[in-house]
Short mmCIF file of C-alpha atoms in Angstrom, two decimals:
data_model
loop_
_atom_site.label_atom_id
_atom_site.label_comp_id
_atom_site.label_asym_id
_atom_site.label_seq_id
_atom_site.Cartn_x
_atom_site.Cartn_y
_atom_site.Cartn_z
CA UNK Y 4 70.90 -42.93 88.72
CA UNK Y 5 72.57 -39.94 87.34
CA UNK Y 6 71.51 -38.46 83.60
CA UNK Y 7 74.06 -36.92 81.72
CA UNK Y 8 72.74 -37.67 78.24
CA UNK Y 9 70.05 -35.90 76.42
CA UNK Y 10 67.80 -36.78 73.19
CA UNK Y 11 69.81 -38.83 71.39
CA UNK Y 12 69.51 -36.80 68.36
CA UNK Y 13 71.41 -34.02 70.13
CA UNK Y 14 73.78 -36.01 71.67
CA UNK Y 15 77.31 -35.85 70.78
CA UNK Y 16 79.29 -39.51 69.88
CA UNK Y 17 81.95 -38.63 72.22
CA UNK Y 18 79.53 -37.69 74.88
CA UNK Y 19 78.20 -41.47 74.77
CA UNK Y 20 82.04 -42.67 74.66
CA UNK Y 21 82.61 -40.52 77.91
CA UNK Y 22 78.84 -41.57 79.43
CA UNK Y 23 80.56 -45.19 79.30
CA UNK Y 24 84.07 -45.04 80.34
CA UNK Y 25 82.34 -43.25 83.63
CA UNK Y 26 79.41 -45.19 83.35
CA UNK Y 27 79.74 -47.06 87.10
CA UNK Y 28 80.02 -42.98 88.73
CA UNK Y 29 76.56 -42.88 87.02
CA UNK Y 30 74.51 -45.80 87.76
CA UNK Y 31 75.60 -48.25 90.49
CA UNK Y 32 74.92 -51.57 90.42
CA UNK Y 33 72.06 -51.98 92.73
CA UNK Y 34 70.12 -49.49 90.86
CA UNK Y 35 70.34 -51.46 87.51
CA UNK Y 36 69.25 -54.46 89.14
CA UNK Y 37 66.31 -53.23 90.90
CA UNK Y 38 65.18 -51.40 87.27
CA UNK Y 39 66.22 -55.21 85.65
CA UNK Y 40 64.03 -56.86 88.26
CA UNK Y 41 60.98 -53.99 87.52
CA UNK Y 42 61.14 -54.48 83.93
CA UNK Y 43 61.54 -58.38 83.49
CA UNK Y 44 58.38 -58.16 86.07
CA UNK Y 45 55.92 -56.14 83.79
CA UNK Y 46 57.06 -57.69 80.57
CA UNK Y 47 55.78 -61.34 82.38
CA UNK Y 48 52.62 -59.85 83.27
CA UNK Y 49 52.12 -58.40 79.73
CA UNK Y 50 52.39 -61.25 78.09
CA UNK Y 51 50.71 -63.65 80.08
CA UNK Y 52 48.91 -66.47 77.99
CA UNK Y 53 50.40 -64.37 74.60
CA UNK Y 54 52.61 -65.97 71.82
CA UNK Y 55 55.80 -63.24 72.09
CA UNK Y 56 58.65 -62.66 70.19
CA UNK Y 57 61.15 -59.67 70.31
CA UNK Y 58 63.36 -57.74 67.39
CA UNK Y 59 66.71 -57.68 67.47
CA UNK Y 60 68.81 -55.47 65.81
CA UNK Y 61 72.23 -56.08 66.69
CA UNK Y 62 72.48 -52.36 68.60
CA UNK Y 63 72.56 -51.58 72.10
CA UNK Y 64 69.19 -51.19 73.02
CA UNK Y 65 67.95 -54.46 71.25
CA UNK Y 66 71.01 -56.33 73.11
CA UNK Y 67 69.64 -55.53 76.33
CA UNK Y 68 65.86 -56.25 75.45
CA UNK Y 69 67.41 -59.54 74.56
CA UNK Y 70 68.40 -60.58 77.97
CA UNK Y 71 65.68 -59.16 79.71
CA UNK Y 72 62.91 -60.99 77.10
CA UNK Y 73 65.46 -64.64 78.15
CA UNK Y 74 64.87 -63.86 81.86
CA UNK Y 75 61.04 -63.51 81.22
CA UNK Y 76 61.18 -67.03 79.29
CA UNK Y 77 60.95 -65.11 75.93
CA UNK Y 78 63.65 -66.48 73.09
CA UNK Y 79 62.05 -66.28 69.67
CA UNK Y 80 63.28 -63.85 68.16
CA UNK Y 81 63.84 -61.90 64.38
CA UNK Y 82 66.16 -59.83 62.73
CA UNK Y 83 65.33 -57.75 59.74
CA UNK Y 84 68.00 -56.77 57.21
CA UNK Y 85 68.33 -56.24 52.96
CA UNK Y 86 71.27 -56.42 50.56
CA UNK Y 87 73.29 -53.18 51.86
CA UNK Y 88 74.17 -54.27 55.00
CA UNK Y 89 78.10 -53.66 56.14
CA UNK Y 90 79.80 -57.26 55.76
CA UNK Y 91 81.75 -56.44 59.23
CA UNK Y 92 78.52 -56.26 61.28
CA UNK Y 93 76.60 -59.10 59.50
CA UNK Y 94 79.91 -61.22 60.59
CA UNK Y 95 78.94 -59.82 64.19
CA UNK Y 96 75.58 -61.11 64.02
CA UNK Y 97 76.78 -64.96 62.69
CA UNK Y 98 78.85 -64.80 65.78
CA UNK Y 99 76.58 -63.52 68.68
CA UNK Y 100 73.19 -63.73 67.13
CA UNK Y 101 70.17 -65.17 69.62
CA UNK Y 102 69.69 -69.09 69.51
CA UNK Y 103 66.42 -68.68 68.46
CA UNK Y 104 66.89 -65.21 65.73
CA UNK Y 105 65.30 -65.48 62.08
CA UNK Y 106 66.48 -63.64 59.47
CA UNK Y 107 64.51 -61.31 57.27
CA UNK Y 108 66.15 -60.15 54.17
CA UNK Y 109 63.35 -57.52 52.99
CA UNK Y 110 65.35 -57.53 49.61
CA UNK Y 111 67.25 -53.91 48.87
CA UNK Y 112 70.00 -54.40 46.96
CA UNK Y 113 72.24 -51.68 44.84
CA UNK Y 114 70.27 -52.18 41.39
CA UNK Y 115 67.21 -50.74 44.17
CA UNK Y 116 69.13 -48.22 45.53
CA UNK Y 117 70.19 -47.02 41.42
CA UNK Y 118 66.19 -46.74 41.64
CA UNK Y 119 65.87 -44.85 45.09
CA UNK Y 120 68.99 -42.74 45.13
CA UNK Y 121 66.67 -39.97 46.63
CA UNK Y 122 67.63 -42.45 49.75
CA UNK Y 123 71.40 -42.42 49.82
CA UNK Y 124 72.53 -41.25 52.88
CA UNK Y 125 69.74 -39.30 54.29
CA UNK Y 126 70.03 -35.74 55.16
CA UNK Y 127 65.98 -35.21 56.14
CA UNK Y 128 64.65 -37.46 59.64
CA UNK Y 129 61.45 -38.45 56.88
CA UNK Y 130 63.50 -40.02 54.52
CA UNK Y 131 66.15 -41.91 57.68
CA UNK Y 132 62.32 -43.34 58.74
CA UNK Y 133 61.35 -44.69 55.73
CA UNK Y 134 64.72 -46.99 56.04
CA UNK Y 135 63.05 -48.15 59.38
CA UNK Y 136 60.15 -48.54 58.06
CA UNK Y 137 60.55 -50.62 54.77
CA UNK Y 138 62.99 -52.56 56.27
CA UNK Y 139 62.37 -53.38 59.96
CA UNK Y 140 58.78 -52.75 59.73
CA UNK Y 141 58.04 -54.64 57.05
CA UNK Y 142 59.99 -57.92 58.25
CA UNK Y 143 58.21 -57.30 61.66
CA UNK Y 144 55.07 -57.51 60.43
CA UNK Y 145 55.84 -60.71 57.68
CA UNK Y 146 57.44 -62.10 60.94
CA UNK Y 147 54.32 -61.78 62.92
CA UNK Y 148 52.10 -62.93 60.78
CA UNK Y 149 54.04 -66.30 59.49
CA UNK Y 150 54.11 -66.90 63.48
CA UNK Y 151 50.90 -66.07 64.21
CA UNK Y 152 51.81 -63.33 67.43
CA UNK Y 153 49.87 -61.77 69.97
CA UNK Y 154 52.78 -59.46 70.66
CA UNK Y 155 56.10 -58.23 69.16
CA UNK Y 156 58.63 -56.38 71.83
CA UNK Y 157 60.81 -53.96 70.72
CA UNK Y 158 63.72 -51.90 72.16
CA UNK Y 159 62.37 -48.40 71.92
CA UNK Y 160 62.39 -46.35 74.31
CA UNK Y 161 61.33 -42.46 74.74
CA UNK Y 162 64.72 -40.97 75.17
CA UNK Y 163 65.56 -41.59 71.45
CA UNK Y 164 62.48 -39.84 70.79
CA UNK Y 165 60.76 -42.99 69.67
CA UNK Y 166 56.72 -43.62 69.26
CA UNK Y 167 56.30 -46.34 72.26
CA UNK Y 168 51.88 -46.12 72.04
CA UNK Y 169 49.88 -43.23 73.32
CA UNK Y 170 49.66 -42.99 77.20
CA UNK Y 171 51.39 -46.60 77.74
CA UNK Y 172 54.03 -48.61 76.08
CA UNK Y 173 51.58 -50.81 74.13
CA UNK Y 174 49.94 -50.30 70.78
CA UNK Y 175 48.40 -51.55 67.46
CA UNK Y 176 49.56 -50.45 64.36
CA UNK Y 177 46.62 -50.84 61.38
CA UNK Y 178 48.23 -53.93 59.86
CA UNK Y 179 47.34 -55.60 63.18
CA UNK Y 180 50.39 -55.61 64.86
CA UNK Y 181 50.61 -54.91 68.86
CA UNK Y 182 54.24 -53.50 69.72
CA UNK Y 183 54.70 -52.95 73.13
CA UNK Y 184 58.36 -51.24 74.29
CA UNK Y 185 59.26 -53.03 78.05
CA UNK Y 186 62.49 -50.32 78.02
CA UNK Y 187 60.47 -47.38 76.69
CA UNK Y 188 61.27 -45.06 80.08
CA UNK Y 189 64.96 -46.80 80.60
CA UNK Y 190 67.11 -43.83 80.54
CA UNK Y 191 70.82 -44.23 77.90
CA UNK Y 192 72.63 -44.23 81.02
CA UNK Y 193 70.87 -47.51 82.13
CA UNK Y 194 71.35 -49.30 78.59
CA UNK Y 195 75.26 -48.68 78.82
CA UNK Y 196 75.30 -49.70 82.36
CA UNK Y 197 73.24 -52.72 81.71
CA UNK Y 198 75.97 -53.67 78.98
CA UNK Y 199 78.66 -52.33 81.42
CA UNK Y 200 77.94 -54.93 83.72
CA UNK Y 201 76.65 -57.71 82.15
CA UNK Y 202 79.65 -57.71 79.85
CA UNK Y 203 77.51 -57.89 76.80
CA UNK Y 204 79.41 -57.73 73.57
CA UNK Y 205 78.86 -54.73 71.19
CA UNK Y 206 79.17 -54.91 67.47
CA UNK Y 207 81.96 -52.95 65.90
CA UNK Y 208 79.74 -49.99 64.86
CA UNK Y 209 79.97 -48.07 68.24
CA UNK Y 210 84.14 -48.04 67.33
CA UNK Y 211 83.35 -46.27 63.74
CA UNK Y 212 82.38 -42.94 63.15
CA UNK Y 213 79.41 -41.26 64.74
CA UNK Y 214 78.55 -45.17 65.54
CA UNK Y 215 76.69 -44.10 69.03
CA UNK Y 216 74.73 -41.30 66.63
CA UNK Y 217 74.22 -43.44 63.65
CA UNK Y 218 73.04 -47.08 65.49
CA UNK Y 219 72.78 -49.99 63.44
CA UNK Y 220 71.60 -49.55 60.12
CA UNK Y 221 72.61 -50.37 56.46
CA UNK Y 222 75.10 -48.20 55.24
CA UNK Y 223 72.95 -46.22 52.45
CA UNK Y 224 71.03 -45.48 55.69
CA UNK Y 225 73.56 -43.62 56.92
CA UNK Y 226 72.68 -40.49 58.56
CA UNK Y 227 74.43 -37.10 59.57
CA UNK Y 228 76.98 -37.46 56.93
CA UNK Y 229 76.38 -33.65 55.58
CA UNK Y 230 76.55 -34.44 52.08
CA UNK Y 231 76.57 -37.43 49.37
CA UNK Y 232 80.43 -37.16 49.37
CA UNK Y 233 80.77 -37.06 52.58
CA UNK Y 234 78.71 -40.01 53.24
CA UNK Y 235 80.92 -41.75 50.76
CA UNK Y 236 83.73 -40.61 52.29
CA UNK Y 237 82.74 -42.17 55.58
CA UNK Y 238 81.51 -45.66 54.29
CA UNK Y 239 84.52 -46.00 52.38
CA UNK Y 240 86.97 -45.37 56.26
CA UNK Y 241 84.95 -48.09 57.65
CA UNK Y 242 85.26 -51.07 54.69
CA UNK Y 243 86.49 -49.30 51.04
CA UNK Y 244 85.61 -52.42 49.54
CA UNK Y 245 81.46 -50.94 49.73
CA UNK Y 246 82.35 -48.03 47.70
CA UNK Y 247 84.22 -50.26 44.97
CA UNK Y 248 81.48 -52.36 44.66
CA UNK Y 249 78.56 -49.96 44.98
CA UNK Y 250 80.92 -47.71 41.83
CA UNK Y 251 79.96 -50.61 39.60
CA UNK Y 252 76.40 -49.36 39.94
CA UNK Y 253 76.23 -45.82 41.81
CA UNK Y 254 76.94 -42.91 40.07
CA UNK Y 255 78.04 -40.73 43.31
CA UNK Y 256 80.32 -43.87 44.59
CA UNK Y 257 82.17 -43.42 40.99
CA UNK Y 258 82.50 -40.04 40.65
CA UNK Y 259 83.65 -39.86 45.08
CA UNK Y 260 86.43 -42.44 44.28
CA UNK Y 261 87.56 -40.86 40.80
CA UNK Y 262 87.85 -37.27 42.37
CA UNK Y 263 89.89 -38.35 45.49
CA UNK Y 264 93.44 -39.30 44.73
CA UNK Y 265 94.39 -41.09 47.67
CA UNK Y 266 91.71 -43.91 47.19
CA UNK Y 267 92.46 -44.20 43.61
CA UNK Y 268 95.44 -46.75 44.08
CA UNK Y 269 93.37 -49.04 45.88
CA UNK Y 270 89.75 -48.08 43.26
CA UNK Y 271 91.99 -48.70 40.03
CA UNK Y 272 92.98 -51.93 40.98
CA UNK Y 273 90.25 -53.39 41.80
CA UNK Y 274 88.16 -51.11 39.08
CA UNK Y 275 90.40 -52.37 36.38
CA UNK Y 276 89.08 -56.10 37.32
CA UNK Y 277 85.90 -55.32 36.96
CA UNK Y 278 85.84 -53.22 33.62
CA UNK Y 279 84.97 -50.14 35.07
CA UNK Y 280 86.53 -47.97 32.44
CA UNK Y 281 89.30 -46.17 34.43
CA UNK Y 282 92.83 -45.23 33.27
#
């Protein structure tokens, strides 16, 4: 199994895009299987006699922790999302979501994010984590408890740079949560080649922007936009119809669709039906 890609922070998007179109010169088939066959092994002997559920995210890592939790028996599943999610990908996830996925809306909306604008498209790794962490962390852990868990598995894995527990995959956070990462030491090579030949579907973030950088995520959440505008700038390429809405509330979304002239045809119009005051 050949590794071309580094930490994913400091890989490029078009480096993943390459990684897959040669991803079968990288990992050959028997390989995957016999790392499939490893891993669907130890997650069966981890939770023996445990009540188990998985997250799911939508994103590459979390589609392949989905099949290999279904060949170790495990199907219950949740999802944990707010109010600023893009409509494209939550259309996605109706379509290919787990039989068994539950929904957690943790409840950010844009009258929050007029609150938190400190969190609009983060520019500092701190302020990207607290995303993660009052979003899927906190439906995680509502989702354990209502269920009553022994164990949650995750997709995390060590070549994102991830936390995965201290000298194993396994740990438990102080709300009394046990995470334990089955795909912690699976390389990104092995996650594309596991959707390379599986034929898994992919949602359409990995076609935007940056989509291999960015991962699922709502679009405040955004990262390595460089600036505000910029951010603004990229949201509005992948559905314009965010920014429009989010100008009703945002300051920044205003001001980004005001100053650039060749959104404005498309801003007024629908601006002008909601009262927003332009000329």
């Amino acid at each position: 199994m050949e590794k071309v890609l580094g930490r994913k922070q400091s890989i490029r998007n078009e480096d993943w895009i390459n990684a897959m179109q040669h991803i079968e010169d990288l990992v050959k088939k028997e390989e995957l299987d016999t790392l499939v066959d490893q891993t669907v092994s130890e997650i069966l002997e981890q939770t023996e006699g445990k009540k188990a559920a998985f997250a799911w995210s939508g994103g590459k890592d979390s589609l392949v922790l989905e099949r290999v939790c279904e060949m170790a028996g495990i199907h219950d599943c949740l999802m944990a999302v707010c109010d600023l999610e893009y409509p494209a990908f939550m259309e996605w996830v109706e379509s290919h979501k787990p039989e068994k996925l539950e929904i957690i809306n943790t409840g950010q909306n844009m009258d929050w994010l007029l609150k938190h604008q400190n969190m609009l498209f983060p520019q500092k790794s701190n302020v990207a984590a607290q995303w993660f962490h009052m979003v899927q962390h906190r439906g995680q852990a509502r989702y354990y408890k209502t269920h009553d868990l022994d164990m949650l598995l995750l997709g995390r894995r060590r070549a994102d740079g991830n936390y995965v527990g201290k000298g194993s995959n396994i740990y438990t956070d102080g709300k009394g949560v046990t995470r334990y990462s089955p795909l912690s030491d699976w390389s990104h090579e092995a996650i594309l080649a596991f959707i390379h030949y599986h034929k898994v579907p992919v949602p359409p973030i990995y076609e935007w922007q940056n989509g291999y950088s960015c991962g699922t995520h709502p679009w405040p959440a955004r990262q390595w936009t460089g600036s505000v505008e910029n951010g603004w700038k990229e949201v509005f390429e992948i559905d314009g119809r965010i920014v429009i809405d989010a100008a009703k509330t945002i300051p920044s979304a205003r001001e980004f669709l005001e100053k650039n002239g060749k959104y404005c045809l498309l801003y007024t119009s629908d601006a002008a039906d909601e009262g927003l005051g332009v000329d």
